[in-house]
């Protein structure tokens, strides 16, 4: 059996080893294995931002997670496109689907400069109850301590 450093004859082969290692990374130089991270941010208008602005922010947060080597799960960007938020049964189903995403994730990343929305608070409580790793970020993508 050969390793990455030696060829089939047992001679050192650093060029091949470097080539193999390079295939194990993506175009950002990150590992190819990417754990899921759940993105928790506002969806509904909050007096400061519209739904559209909150969606743009969520996309920005998802790109940030990708650049950090994760697969972002952003349930409020997906289910609101398929299910109607103004129909109680469909909203409830979308919220349930979001909890399934949350349970798939290795971490939950919460993005907020202010207090959490009702939905964000529920996601935080679920993650805390289940012992998930929780990381908090400001809206300008700086990691901050969470005070909850």
Coordinates of N, CA and C in Angstrom, one line a residue:
X1 N 0.8 -1.2 0.0 CA 0.0 0.0 0.0 C 0.9 1.2 0.0
X2 N 0.5 2.2 -0.8 CA 1.3 3.5 -0.9 C 0.6 4.6 -0.1
X3 N 1.4 5.5 0.2 CA 0.8 6.7 0.9 C 0.9 7.9 -0.1
X4 N 0.5 9.1 0.4 CA 0.6 10.2 -0.5 C 2.0 10.7 -0.9
X5 N 3.0 10.3 -0.1 CA 4.3 10.8 -0.3 C 5.1 9.9 -1.2
X6 N 4.8 8.6 -1.2 CA 5.6 7.6 -1.9 C 4.8 7.0 -3.1
X7 N 5.5 6.7 -4.2 CA 4.8 6.1 -5.3 C 4.7 4.6 -5.1
X8 N 4.2 3.9 -6.1 CA 4.0 2.4 -6.0 C 5.3 1.7 -5.8
X9 N 6.4 2.2 -6.3 CA 7.7 1.5 -6.1 C 8.3 1.9 -4.7
X10 N 7.7 2.8 -4.0 CA 8.2 3.2 -2.7 C 9.1 4.4 -2.7
X11 N 9.3 5.0 -3.9 CA 10.1 6.2 -3.9 C 9.3 7.4 -3.6
X12 N 10.0 8.4 -2.9 CA 9.3 9.7 -2.6 C 8.8 10.3 -3.9
X13 N 7.6 10.8 -3.8 CA 6.9 11.5 -5.0 C 6.1 12.7 -4.5
X14 N 6.9 13.7 -4.1 CA 6.2 14.9 -3.5 C 5.3 15.6 -4.6
X15 N 5.6 15.6 -5.8 CA 4.8 16.3 -6.8 C 3.4 15.6 -6.9
X16 N 3.3 14.3 -6.9 CA 2.1 13.6 -7.0 C 1.3 13.9 -5.7
X17 N 2.0 13.9 -4.5 CA 1.4 14.1 -3.3 C 0.7 15.5 -3.2
X18 N 1.5 16.5 -3.7 CA 0.9 17.8 -3.8 C -0.3 17.9 -4.7
X19 N -0.3 17.2 -5.8 CA -1.4 17.2 -6.7 C -2.6 16.6 -6.1
X20 N -2.4 15.5 -5.4 CA -3.5 14.8 -4.7 C -4.1 15.7 -3.6
X21 N -3.2 16.3 -2.8 CA -3.7 17.2 -1.8 C -4.5 18.4 -2.4
X22 N -4.1 18.9 -3.5 CA -4.8 20.0 -4.2 C -6.2 19.6 -4.6
X23 N -6.4 18.3 -5.0 CA -7.8 17.9 -5.3 C -8.7 17.8 -4.1
X24 N -8.1 17.8 -3.0 CA -8.9 17.7 -1.7 C -9.5 19.0 -1.3
X25 N -9.2 20.1 -2.0 CA -9.6 21.4 -1.6 C -10.5 22.0 -2.8
X26 N -11.3 23.0 -2.4 CA -12.1 23.6 -3.4 C -11.4 24.9 -3.9
X27 N -12.1 25.7 -4.7 CA -11.5 26.9 -5.3 C -11.1 27.9 -4.3
X28 N -11.7 27.9 -3.1 CA -11.4 28.8 -2.1 C -10.2 28.3 -1.2
X29 N -9.7 27.1 -1.6 CA -8.6 26.6 -0.8 C -9.1 25.9 0.5
X30 N -10.4 25.7 0.6 CA -11.0 25.1 1.8 C -11.1 23.6 1.6
X31 N -11.2 22.9 2.7 CA -11.5 21.5 2.6 C -12.7 21.2 1.8
X32 N -12.8 20.0 1.2 CA -13.9 19.7 0.4 C -15.1 19.3 1.3
X33 N -14.8 18.6 2.4 CA -15.9 18.3 3.3 C -16.4 19.6 3.9
X34 N -17.7 19.8 3.8 CA -18.2 21.1 4.4 C -19.4 20.7 5.3
X35 N -19.3 21.0 6.6 CA -20.4 20.7 7.5 C -21.6 21.7 7.2
X36 N -22.8 21.3 7.6 CA -23.9 22.2 7.5 C -23.9 23.2 8.6
X37 N -24.2 24.4 8.3 CA -24.4 25.5 9.3 C -25.8 26.1 9.1
X38 N -26.6 26.3 10.1 CA -27.9 26.9 10.0 C -27.8 28.4 10.2
X39 N -28.3 29.1 9.2 CA -28.3 30.5 9.3 C -29.6 31.1 9.9
X40 N -29.4 31.8 11.0 CA -30.6 32.3 11.7 C -30.5 33.9 11.5
X41 N -31.5 34.4 10.9 CA -31.5 35.9 10.7 C -33.0 36.3 10.5
X42 N -33.2 37.6 10.5 CA -34.6 38.1 10.4 C -35.1 37.8 9.0
X43 N -36.4 37.5 8.9 CA -37.1 37.5 7.6 C -38.2 38.6 7.5
X44 N -39.1 38.6 8.5 CA -40.2 39.6 8.4 C -39.7 41.0 8.6
X45 N -40.4 41.9 8.1 CA -40.0 43.3 8.2 C -39.9 43.7 9.7
X46 N -39.0 44.5 10.1 CA -38.8 44.8 11.5 C -38.9 46.3 11.8
X47 N -39.3 47.1 10.9 CA -39.4 48.6 11.1 C -38.1 49.2 10.6
X48 N -37.0 48.5 10.6 CA -35.7 49.0 10.0 C -35.5 48.5 8.6
X49 N -35.9 47.2 8.4 CA -35.6 46.6 7.1 C -36.9 45.9 6.5
X50 N -37.0 45.9 5.2 CA -38.1 45.2 4.5 C -37.7 43.8 4.4
X51 N -38.7 43.0 4.0 CA -38.5 41.5 3.7 C -37.4 41.4 2.7
X52 N -37.4 42.2 1.6 CA -36.4 42.1 0.6 C -35.0 42.4 1.1
X53 N -34.9 43.4 1.9 CA -33.6 43.7 2.5 C -33.1 42.6 3.4
X54 N -34.0 42.0 4.2 CA -33.7 40.9 5.0 C -33.3 39.7 4.2
X55 N -33.9 39.5 3.1 CA -33.5 38.4 2.2 C -32.1 38.6 1.6
X56 N -31.8 39.8 1.2 CA -30.5 40.2 0.7 C -29.4 39.9 1.8
X57 N -29.8 40.3 3.0 CA -28.8 40.1 4.1 C -28.6 38.6 4.3
X58 N -29.7 37.8 4.3 CA -29.5 36.3 4.5 C -28.7 35.7 3.4
X59 N -28.8 36.2 2.2 CA -27.9 35.7 1.1 C -26.5 36.1 1.4
X60 N -26.2 37.3 1.9 CA -24.9 37.7 2.2 C -24.3 36.8 3.3
X61 N -25.2 36.5 4.3 CA -24.7 35.6 5.4 C -24.4 34.2 4.9
X62 N -25.2 33.7 4.0 CA -24.9 32.4 3.4 C -23.6 32.4 2.6
X63 N -23.4 33.4 1.8 CA -22.1 33.5 1.1 C -20.9 33.5 2.1
X64 N -21.1 34.2 3.2 CA -20.1 34.3 4.3 C -19.8 32.9 4.8
X65 N -20.8 32.1 5.0 CA -20.6 30.7 5.5 C -19.9 29.9 4.5
X66 N -20.3 30.0 3.2 CA -19.6 29.3 2.1 C -18.1 29.6 2.1
X67 N -17.8 30.9 2.2 CA -16.4 31.3 2.2 C -15.6 30.8 3.4
X68 N -16.3 30.5 4.5 CA -15.7 30.0 5.7 C -15.6 28.5 5.6
X69 N -16.1 27.8 4.6 CA -16.0 26.4 4.4 C -17.2 25.6 4.9
X70 N -18.4 26.2 4.9 CA -19.6 25.5 5.4 C -20.6 25.5 4.3
X71 N -21.6 24.6 4.5 CA -22.8 24.6 3.6 C -23.9 25.3 4.4
X72 N -24.4 26.4 4.0 CA -25.4 27.1 4.7 C -26.8 26.6 4.5
X73 N -27.5 26.4 5.5 CA -29.0 26.0 5.5 C -29.7 27.3 5.9
X74 N -30.4 27.9 4.9 CA -31.2 29.1 5.1 C -32.6 28.9 4.8
X75 N -33.3 28.3 5.8 CA -34.7 27.8 5.6 C -35.6 29.0 5.2
X76 N -35.4 30.2 5.7 CA -36.4 31.2 5.4 C -36.2 31.8 4.0
X77 N -35.1 31.4 3.3 CA -35.0 31.8 1.9 C -35.6 30.7 1.0
X78 N -35.7 29.5 1.5 CA -36.2 28.4 0.6 C -37.7 28.3 0.8
X79 N -38.2 28.0 2.1 CA -39.6 27.7 2.3 C -40.5 28.8 2.0
X80 N -40.1 30.1 2.1 CA -41.0 31.2 1.8 C -41.2 31.3 0.3
X81 N -40.4 30.7 -0.5 CA -40.6 30.7 -1.9 C -41.5 29.6 -2.4
X82 N -41.7 28.6 -1.6 CA -42.5 27.4 -1.9 C -43.9 27.5 -1.2
X83 N -43.8 27.8 0.1 CA -45.0 27.8 0.9 C -45.4 29.3 1.2
X84 N -46.7 29.5 1.4 CA -47.3 30.8 1.6 C -47.2 31.2 3.1
X85 N -46.5 32.2 3.4 CA -46.3 32.6 4.8 C -47.6 33.2 5.4
X86 N -48.6 33.6 4.5 CA -49.8 34.2 5.0 C -50.9 33.1 5.2
X87 N -50.6 31.9 4.9 CA -51.5 30.8 5.1 C -51.0 30.0 6.4
X88 N -51.8 30.0 7.4 CA -51.4 29.4 8.7 C -50.8 28.0 8.6
X89 N -51.5 27.1 7.9 CA -51.0 25.7 7.8 C -49.6 25.7 7.1
X90 N -49.5 26.5 6.0 CA -48.3 26.5 5.2 C -47.1 27.1 6.0
X91 N -47.4 28.2 6.8 CA -46.4 28.8 7.6 C -45.9 27.8 8.7
X92 N -46.9 27.1 9.3 CA -46.5 26.1 10.3 C -45.6 25.0 9.7
X93 N -46.0 24.5 8.5 CA -45.2 23.5 7.8 C -43.8 24.1 7.5
X94 N -43.7 25.3 7.1 CA -42.4 25.9 6.8 C -41.5 26.0 8.0
X95 N -42.1 26.4 9.1 CA -41.4 26.4 10.4 C -40.9 25.0 10.8
X96 N -41.7 24.0 10.6 CA -41.3 22.7 10.9 C -40.1 22.2 10.1
X97 N -40.2 22.5 8.8 CA -39.1 22.2 7.9 C -37.8 22.9 8.3
X98 N -38.0 24.1 8.8 CA -36.8 24.8 9.3 C -36.2 24.1 10.5
X99 N -37.0 23.5 11.4 CA -36.4 22.8 12.5 C -35.7 21.6 12.0
X100 N -36.1 20.9 11.0 CA -35.4 19.8 10.4 C -34.0 20.2 9.9
X101 N -34.0 21.4 9.2 CA -32.7 21.9 8.8 C -31.8 22.2 10.0
X102 N -32.4 22.8 11.0 CA -31.6 23.1 12.2 C -31.0 21.9 12.8
X103 N -31.7 20.8 12.8 CA -31.3 19.5 13.4 C -30.2 18.9 12.5
X104 N -30.1 19.2 11.3 CA -29.1 18.7 10.4 C -27.7 19.4 10.6
X105 N -27.8 20.6 11.1 CA -26.6 21.5 11.1 C -25.7 21.1 12.3
X106 N -24.4 21.3 12.1 CA -23.4 21.2 13.2 C -23.4 22.4 14.1
X107 N -23.7 23.5 13.5 CA -23.7 24.8 14.2 C -24.9 25.7 13.8
X108 N -25.3 26.6 14.7 CA -26.2 27.6 14.3 C -25.5 29.0 14.4
X109 N -25.6 29.7 13.3 CA -25.0 31.1 13.3 C -26.1 32.1 13.3
X110 N -26.1 32.9 14.3 CA -27.2 33.9 14.5 C -26.6 35.3 14.1
X111 N -27.3 36.0 13.1 CA -26.9 37.3 12.6 C -27.9 38.3 13.1
X112 N -27.4 39.2 14.0 CA -28.3 40.3 14.5 C -27.5 41.4 15.2
X113 N -27.9 42.6 15.0 CA -27.3 43.7 15.8 C -28.3 44.1 16.9
X114 N -29.5 43.6 16.8 CA -30.5 44.0 17.8 C -31.1 42.8 18.4
X115 N -32.2 42.9 19.1 CA -32.9 41.8 19.7 C -33.4 40.8 18.6
X116 N -33.6 39.6 19.0 CA -34.0 38.5 18.1 C -35.5 38.6 17.8
X117 N -35.9 38.3 16.6 CA -37.3 38.2 16.3 C -37.9 37.0 17.0
X118 N -39.2 36.8 16.9 CA -39.8 35.7 17.6 C -39.3 34.3 17.0
X119 N -39.2 34.3 15.7 CA -38.7 33.1 15.0 C -37.2 32.8 15.4
X120 N -36.4 33.8 15.4 CA -35.0 33.7 15.8 C -34.9 33.2 17.2
X121 N -35.7 33.7 18.1 CA -35.7 33.3 19.5 C -36.0 31.8 19.7
X122 N -37.0 31.4 18.9 CA -37.4 30.0 19.0 C -36.2 29.1 18.5
X123 N -35.6 29.5 17.4 CA -34.5 28.7 16.8 C -33.3 28.7 17.9
X124 N -33.0 29.8 18.5 CA -32.0 29.9 19.5 C -32.3 28.9 20.7
X125 N -33.5 29.0 21.1 CA -33.9 28.1 22.3 C -33.8 26.6 21.9
X126 N -34.2 26.3 20.7 CA -34.1 24.9 20.3 C -32.6 24.4 20.2
X127 N -31.8 25.3 19.6 CA -30.4 25.0 19.5 C -29.7 24.8 20.9
X128 N -30.1 25.7 21.8 CA -29.5 25.7 23.1 C -30.0 24.4 23.9
X129 N -31.3 24.1 23.8 CA -31.8 22.9 24.4 C -31.1 21.7 23.9
X130 N -30.8 21.6 22.7 CA -30.2 20.4 22.1 C -28.7 20.4 22.2
X131 N -28.1 21.5 22.7 CA -26.7 21.5 22.9 C -25.9 21.8 21.7
X132 N -26.5 22.4 20.7 CA -25.8 22.7 19.4 C -24.8 23.9 19.7
X133 N -23.7 23.9 18.9 CA -22.8 25.0 19.0 C -23.5 26.3 18.4
X134 N -23.5 27.4 19.1 CA -24.1 28.6 18.7 C -23.1 29.7 18.6
X135 N -23.0 30.3 17.4 CA -22.1 31.4 17.1 C -22.9 32.6 16.7
X136 N -22.6 33.8 17.2 CA -23.3 35.0 16.9 C -22.4 36.0 16.2
X137 N -23.1 36.6 15.2 CA -22.4 37.6 14.3 C -23.2 38.8 14.2
X138 N -22.5 39.9 14.1 CA -23.1 41.2 13.8 C -23.6 41.2 12.4
X139 N -24.4 42.1 12.0 CA -24.9 42.2 10.6 C -23.7 42.5 9.7
X140 N -22.6 43.1 10.2 CA -21.4 43.3 9.3 C -20.4 42.2 9.4
X141 N -20.9 41.0 9.8 CA -20.1 39.7 9.8 C -19.0 39.6 10.8
X142 N -19.0 40.4 11.9 CA -18.0 40.2 12.9 C -18.6 39.3 14.0
X143 N -17.8 38.3 14.4 CA -18.3 37.4 15.4 C -18.3 38.1 16.8
X144 N -19.4 38.0 17.5 CA -19.6 38.7 18.8 C -20.1 37.6 19.8
X145 N -19.9 38.0 21.0 CA -20.4 37.2 22.1 C -21.9 37.3 22.2
X146 N -22.6 36.2 22.4 CA -24.0 36.3 22.6 C -24.4 36.4 24.1
X147 N -25.3 37.2 24.4 CA -25.7 37.5 25.8 C -26.9 36.8 26.2
X148 N -27.2 35.7 25.7 CA -28.4 34.9 26.1 C -28.0 33.8 26.9

